[in-house]
Each structure stands twice: as C-alpha cells, then as structure tokens.
Amino acid sequence: DAGITQSPRYKITETGRQVTLMCHQTWSHSYMFWYRQDLGHGLRLIYYSAAADITDKGEVPDGYVVSRSKTENFPLTLESATRSQTSVYFCASKESGGQQFFGPGTRLTVL
Amino acid sequence: SQKIEQNSEALNIQEGKTATLTCNYTNYSPAYLQWYRQDPGRGPVFLLLIRENEKEKRKERLKVTFDTTLKQSLFHITASQPADSATYLCALLAGSQGNLIFGKGTKLSVKP
C-alpha cells in the first residue's frame, strides 16, 4: 500500500525495556520526522532525517535513538523506556519545501 | 526562544457560521506557515501553506491570512459544518531541513 505506515499501532511495555517503533514510507521522500504528542504540549519534534544516514536532533531527543539506513525506513528506539515516554508517537515524511505527511501514530504506554 | 501560540484551546460555533482560529508567533521570521487538521486517533493532515510574501490563500471554504508584521495567521472556515469539527494545528518552518514547530492546536466543535 502506498503511503506512510507505523507499527505497532499500540504498545504496552515496562520501565527499563527497549522498544522500537517502526516507520515506513513508500514515496521515497527525502525527509522523515518523529514527533511525540502529549496533552498540554502538542506535537514536539524528537528527531529528523534529511536523507539516508543523515539524522539530527529535534526539540526533545533525550532517551531516543534513530537510524536511517534506507530511505523508506526510519525506526525510533527507546533504549530504556521511562514512564515519561508514555505518549502518542507520529512519524512524518516530506519532500523539500512542502507539506508533511503523517502516519497513523503509535500509542505507547510505559508501566 | 521561538514560540508559537494558538490562542484558543477550544472554539464552539453554530453550523453555518464562520470559524476563525488564531496563530501567533514570536522570535521567528518563517518563510512559510502551514495549517493541519487532526481528527481523534489520527495523524495530522495538511490543509494549506502560505508563504511570507502572500497575504491570503484560499481553498474551497478555507481561507488563511499571514501578517508578518503582526506575526499572526488567521484561519477561517466559512459556512462551517459539523464535519469540520476537529483540532486544527498551525506550524512554522523552524529550520533549513524542513522541520516544523507546531502550535498546541485549537479544538473546533461545530454544533448543528
């Protein structure tokens, strides 16, 4: 299917566990982004990538790791999950100078 | 520090009226501003982009204005319908890599 997908859609984990959220886009967009959305904060940028093997920190990168070995994939890893990382995570992609296309989101709960 | 604010957390209006949402920013000189719609449980969906040299942009019942002197954008939905009920987000270009900074959103409810 064309578009941008995220998996899993829902995840419950425990404090201290490693969790990886997957993001896949079929448009070959150069840019990809990870956001988290929390009540009272809106959407905040975690990491972004301008191309394969190029990543950079956003507003709230602490506790997260990203990689981009292929243009179409941009996984986000929580190396040791904390309760404060309970959130809804959105992946997005775009070409230069334009709108961002968002995935459906992953709802992560850290117990 | 850079800041973007959407003045109302929630806006309730009657069907058929015009909804006007406000987005203000400080410490920016953005090349463009975007508006997105977000429905519950879904990702944001792009609606409109307006560049710094454009005063106004229209798309069907939507109209966006951009005043770089006031550092403000207004988003209007004319002849509003219950199906327009959603959260609307404004976003500014924050860097050269196309990363955006989003406002917290305004939840619009259109009552029949």
PDB file of N, CA and C in Angstrom, chain A residues 9 31 33 35 37 40-43 45 48 50 90 94 97-100 102-104, chain B residues 32 34 36 38 41-46 49 51 89 96-100 102-104:
ATOM      1  N   ARG A   9       0.721  -0.210  16.242  1.00  0.00           N
ATOM      2  CA  ARG A   9      -0.192   0.901  16.479  1.00  0.00           C
ATOM      3  C   ARG A   9      -0.368   1.139  17.970  1.00  0.00           C
ATOM      4  N   TYR A  31      12.956  13.532   3.404  1.00  0.00           N
ATOM      5  CA  TYR A  31      12.900  13.910   4.806  1.00  0.00           C
ATOM      6  C   TYR A  31      11.928  13.024   5.581  1.00  0.00           C
ATOM      7  N   PHE A  33      10.545  12.402   9.873  1.00  0.00           N
ATOM      8  CA  PHE A  33      10.488  13.056  11.186  1.00  0.00           C
ATOM      9  C   PHE A  33       9.810  12.125  12.195  1.00  0.00           C
ATOM     10  N   TYR A  35       7.734  12.682  15.874  1.00  0.00           N
ATOM     11  CA  TYR A  35       7.149  13.588  16.848  1.00  0.00           C
ATOM     12  C   TYR A  35       6.521  12.771  17.970  1.00  0.00           C
ATOM     13  N   GLN A  37       3.272  13.420  20.818  1.00  0.00           N
ATOM     14  CA  GLN A  37       2.158  14.318  21.094  1.00  0.00           C
ATOM     15  C   GLN A  37       1.595  14.013  22.464  1.00  0.00           C
ATOM     16  N   GLY A  40      -1.337  19.089  26.457  1.00  0.00           N
ATOM     17  CA  GLY A  40      -0.696  20.260  27.031  1.00  0.00           C
ATOM     18  C   GLY A  40       0.601  20.674  26.359  1.00  0.00           C
ATOM     19  N   HIS A  41       1.120  19.792  25.490  1.00  0.00           N
ATOM     20  CA  HIS A  41       2.377  20.122  24.811  1.00  0.00           C
ATOM     21  C   HIS A  41       2.237  20.162  23.301  1.00  0.00           C
ATOM     22  N   GLY A  42       1.242  19.545  22.781  1.00  0.00           N
ATOM     23  CA  GLY A  42       1.137  19.487  21.333  1.00  0.00           C
ATOM     24  C   GLY A  42       2.186  18.565  20.746  1.00  0.00           C
ATOM     25  N   LEU A  43       2.451  18.747  19.470  1.00  0.00           N
ATOM     26  CA  LEU A  43       3.428  17.934  18.756  1.00  0.00           C
ATOM     27  C   LEU A  43       4.831  18.484  18.980  1.00  0.00           C
ATOM     28  N   LEU A  45       9.015  17.735  18.157  1.00  0.00           N
ATOM     29  CA  LEU A  45       9.928  17.008  17.283  1.00  0.00           C
ATOM     30  C   LEU A  45      10.997  16.301  18.105  1.00  0.00           C
ATOM     31  N   TYR A  48      14.888  14.095  13.306  1.00  0.00           N
ATOM     32  CA  TYR A  48      14.530  14.145  11.906  1.00  0.00           C
ATOM     33  C   TYR A  48      15.714  13.704  11.064  1.00  0.00           C
ATOM     34  N   ALA A  50      17.309  14.096   6.947  1.00  0.00           N
ATOM     35  CA  ALA A  50      17.217  14.738   5.635  1.00  0.00           C
ATOM     36  C   ALA A  50      17.466  13.754   4.486  1.00  0.00           C
ATOM     37  N   PHE A  90       4.193  10.044  16.364  1.00  0.00           N
ATOM     38  CA  PHE A  90       3.861  10.187  14.943  1.00  0.00           C
ATOM     39  C   PHE A  90       5.134  10.284  14.124  1.00  0.00           C
ATOM     40  N   LYS A  94       8.348  14.011   4.017  1.00  0.00           N
ATOM     41  CA  LYS A  94       8.083  15.081   3.048  1.00  0.00           C
ATOM     42  C   LYS A  94       9.219  15.148   2.050  1.00  0.00           C
ATOM     43  N   GLY A  97      10.539  21.570   0.827  1.00  0.00           N
ATOM     44  CA  GLY A  97       9.633  22.697   0.630  1.00  0.00           C
ATOM     45  C   GLY A  97       8.170  22.347   0.525  1.00  0.00           C
ATOM     46  N   GLY A  98       7.626  21.659   1.483  1.00  0.00           N
ATOM     47  CA  GLY A  98       6.215  21.357   1.331  1.00  0.00           C
ATOM     48  C   GLY A  98       5.608  20.735   2.559  1.00  0.00           C
ATOM     49  N   GLN A  99       4.434  20.187   2.334  1.00  0.00           N
ATOM     50  CA  GLN A  99       3.673  19.619   3.438  1.00  0.00           C
ATOM     51  C   GLN A  99       4.313  18.356   3.967  1.00  0.00           C
ATOM     52  N   GLN A 100       4.015  18.079   5.218  1.00  0.00           N
ATOM     53  CA  GLN A 100       4.422  16.815   5.805  1.00  0.00           C
ATOM     54  C   GLN A 100       3.243  15.847   5.769  1.00  0.00           C
ATOM     55  N   PHE A 102       1.738  12.582   7.555  1.00  0.00           N
ATOM     56  CA  PHE A 102       1.863  11.905   8.837  1.00  0.00           C
ATOM     57  C   PHE A 102       1.337  10.481   8.771  1.00  0.00           C
ATOM     58  N   GLY A 103       1.964   9.620   9.559  1.00  0.00           N
ATOM     59  CA  GLY A 103       1.456   8.276   9.747  1.00  0.00           C
ATOM     60  C   GLY A 103       0.305   8.280  10.738  1.00  0.00           C
ATOM     61  N   PRO A 104      -0.283   7.096  10.991  1.00  0.00           N
ATOM     62  CA  PRO A 104      -1.455   6.999  11.866  1.00  0.00           C
ATOM     63  C   PRO A 104      -1.124   7.083  13.355  1.00  0.00           C
TER      64      PRO A 104
ATOM     65  N   TYR B  32       7.408  30.243   5.632  1.00  0.00           N
ATOM     66  CA  TYR B  32       6.018  29.895   5.385  1.00  0.00           C
ATOM     67  C   TYR B  32       5.379  29.354   6.649  1.00  0.00           C
ATOM     68  N   GLN B  34       2.000  26.724   7.895  1.00  0.00           N
ATOM     69  CA  GLN B  34       1.075  25.690   7.432  1.00  0.00           C
ATOM     70  C   GLN B  34      -0.036  25.464   8.458  1.00  0.00           C
ATOM     71  N   TYR B  36      -2.835  22.412   9.638  1.00  0.00           N
ATOM     72  CA  TYR B  36      -3.173  20.981   9.575  1.00  0.00           C
ATOM     73  C   TYR B  36      -4.468  20.743  10.349  1.00  0.00           C
ATOM     74  N   GLN B  38      -6.439  17.678  12.537  1.00  0.00           N
ATOM     75  CA  GLN B  38      -6.237  16.388  13.188  1.00  0.00           C
ATOM     76  C   GLN B  38      -7.545  15.897  13.798  1.00  0.00           C
ATOM     77  N   GLY B  41      -7.481  10.236  17.269  1.00  0.00           N
ATOM     78  CA  GLY B  41      -6.886   8.941  16.963  1.00  0.00           C
ATOM     79  C   GLY B  41      -6.188   8.863  15.616  1.00  0.00           C
ATOM     80  N   ARG B  42      -5.992  10.006  14.982  1.00  0.00           N
ATOM     81  CA  ARG B  42      -5.356  10.023  13.658  1.00  0.00           C
ATOM     82  C   ARG B  42      -4.204  11.013  13.617  1.00  0.00           C
ATOM     83  N   GLY B  43      -3.369  10.874  12.600  1.00  0.00           N
ATOM     84  CA  GLY B  43      -2.293  11.830  12.408  1.00  0.00           C
ATOM     85  C   GLY B  43      -2.802  13.111  11.759  1.00  0.00           C
ATOM     86  N   PRO B  44      -2.073  14.201  11.908  1.00  0.00           N
ATOM     87  CA  PRO B  44      -2.459  15.463  11.265  1.00  0.00           C
ATOM     88  C   PRO B  44      -2.472  15.330   9.747  1.00  0.00           C
ATOM     89  N   VAL B  45      -3.369  16.090   9.132  1.00  0.00           N
ATOM     90  CA  VAL B  45      -3.483  16.114   7.673  1.00  0.00           C
ATOM     91  C   VAL B  45      -3.306  17.552   7.203  1.00  0.00           C
ATOM     92  N   PHE B  46      -2.452  17.736   6.229  1.00  0.00           N
ATOM     93  CA  PHE B  46      -2.143  19.068   5.698  1.00  0.00           C
ATOM     94  C   PHE B  46      -3.355  19.694   5.040  1.00  0.00           C
ATOM     95  N   LEU B  49      -0.780  25.895   2.939  1.00  0.00           N
ATOM     96  CA  LEU B  49       0.518  26.520   3.183  1.00  0.00           C
ATOM     97  C   LEU B  49       0.452  27.936   2.652  1.00  0.00           C
ATOM     98  N   ARG B  51       2.967  31.440   2.162  1.00  0.00           N
ATOM     99  CA  ARG B  51       4.355  31.917   2.208  1.00  0.00           C
ATOM    100  C   ARG B  51       4.397  33.339   2.761  1.00  0.00           C
ATOM    101  N   LEU B  89      -4.179  22.642  13.740  1.00  0.00           N
ATOM    102  CA  LEU B  89      -2.823  22.961  14.186  1.00  0.00           C
ATOM    103  C   LEU B  89      -2.161  23.918  13.208  1.00  0.00           C
ATOM    104  N   SER B  96      16.319  24.879   8.334  1.00  0.00           N
ATOM    105  CA  SER B  96      16.602  24.709   6.911  1.00  0.00           C
ATOM    106  C   SER B  96      16.296  23.306   6.411  1.00  0.00           C
ATOM    107  N   GLN B  97      16.083  22.364   7.338  1.00  0.00           N
ATOM    108  CA  GLN B  97      15.812  20.979   6.951  1.00  0.00           C
ATOM    109  C   GLN B  97      14.330  20.688   6.833  1.00  0.00           C
ATOM    110  N   GLY B  98      13.518  21.704   6.889  1.00  0.00           N
ATOM    111  CA  GLY B  98      12.083  21.498   6.734  1.00  0.00           C
ATOM    112  C   GLY B  98      11.372  21.074   7.989  1.00  0.00           C
ATOM    113  N   ASN B  99      12.060  21.101   9.121  1.00  0.00           N
ATOM    114  CA  ASN B  99      11.384  20.718  10.353  1.00  0.00           C
ATOM    115  C   ASN B  99      10.470  21.841  10.814  1.00  0.00           C
ATOM    116  N   LEU B 100       9.305  21.434  11.298  1.00  0.00           N
ATOM    117  CA  LEU B 100       8.268  22.370  11.695  1.00  0.00           C
ATOM    118  C   LEU B 100       8.162  22.449  13.208  1.00  0.00           C
ATOM    119  N   PHE B 102       5.066  23.160  15.878  1.00  0.00           N
ATOM    120  CA  PHE B 102       3.610  23.183  15.886  1.00  0.00           C
ATOM    121  C   PHE B 102       3.063  23.937  17.083  1.00  0.00           C
ATOM    122  N   GLY B 103       1.932  24.611  16.877  1.00  0.00           N
ATOM    123  CA  GLY B 103       1.156  25.099  17.994  1.00  0.00           C
ATOM    124  C   GLY B 103       0.434  23.937  18.662  1.00  0.00           C
ATOM    125  N   LYS B 104      -0.161  24.208  19.821  1.00  0.00           N
ATOM    126  CA  LYS B 104      -0.828  23.137  20.570  1.00  0.00           C
ATOM    127  C   LYS B 104      -2.179  22.765  19.981  1.00  0.00           C
TER     128      LYS B 104
END
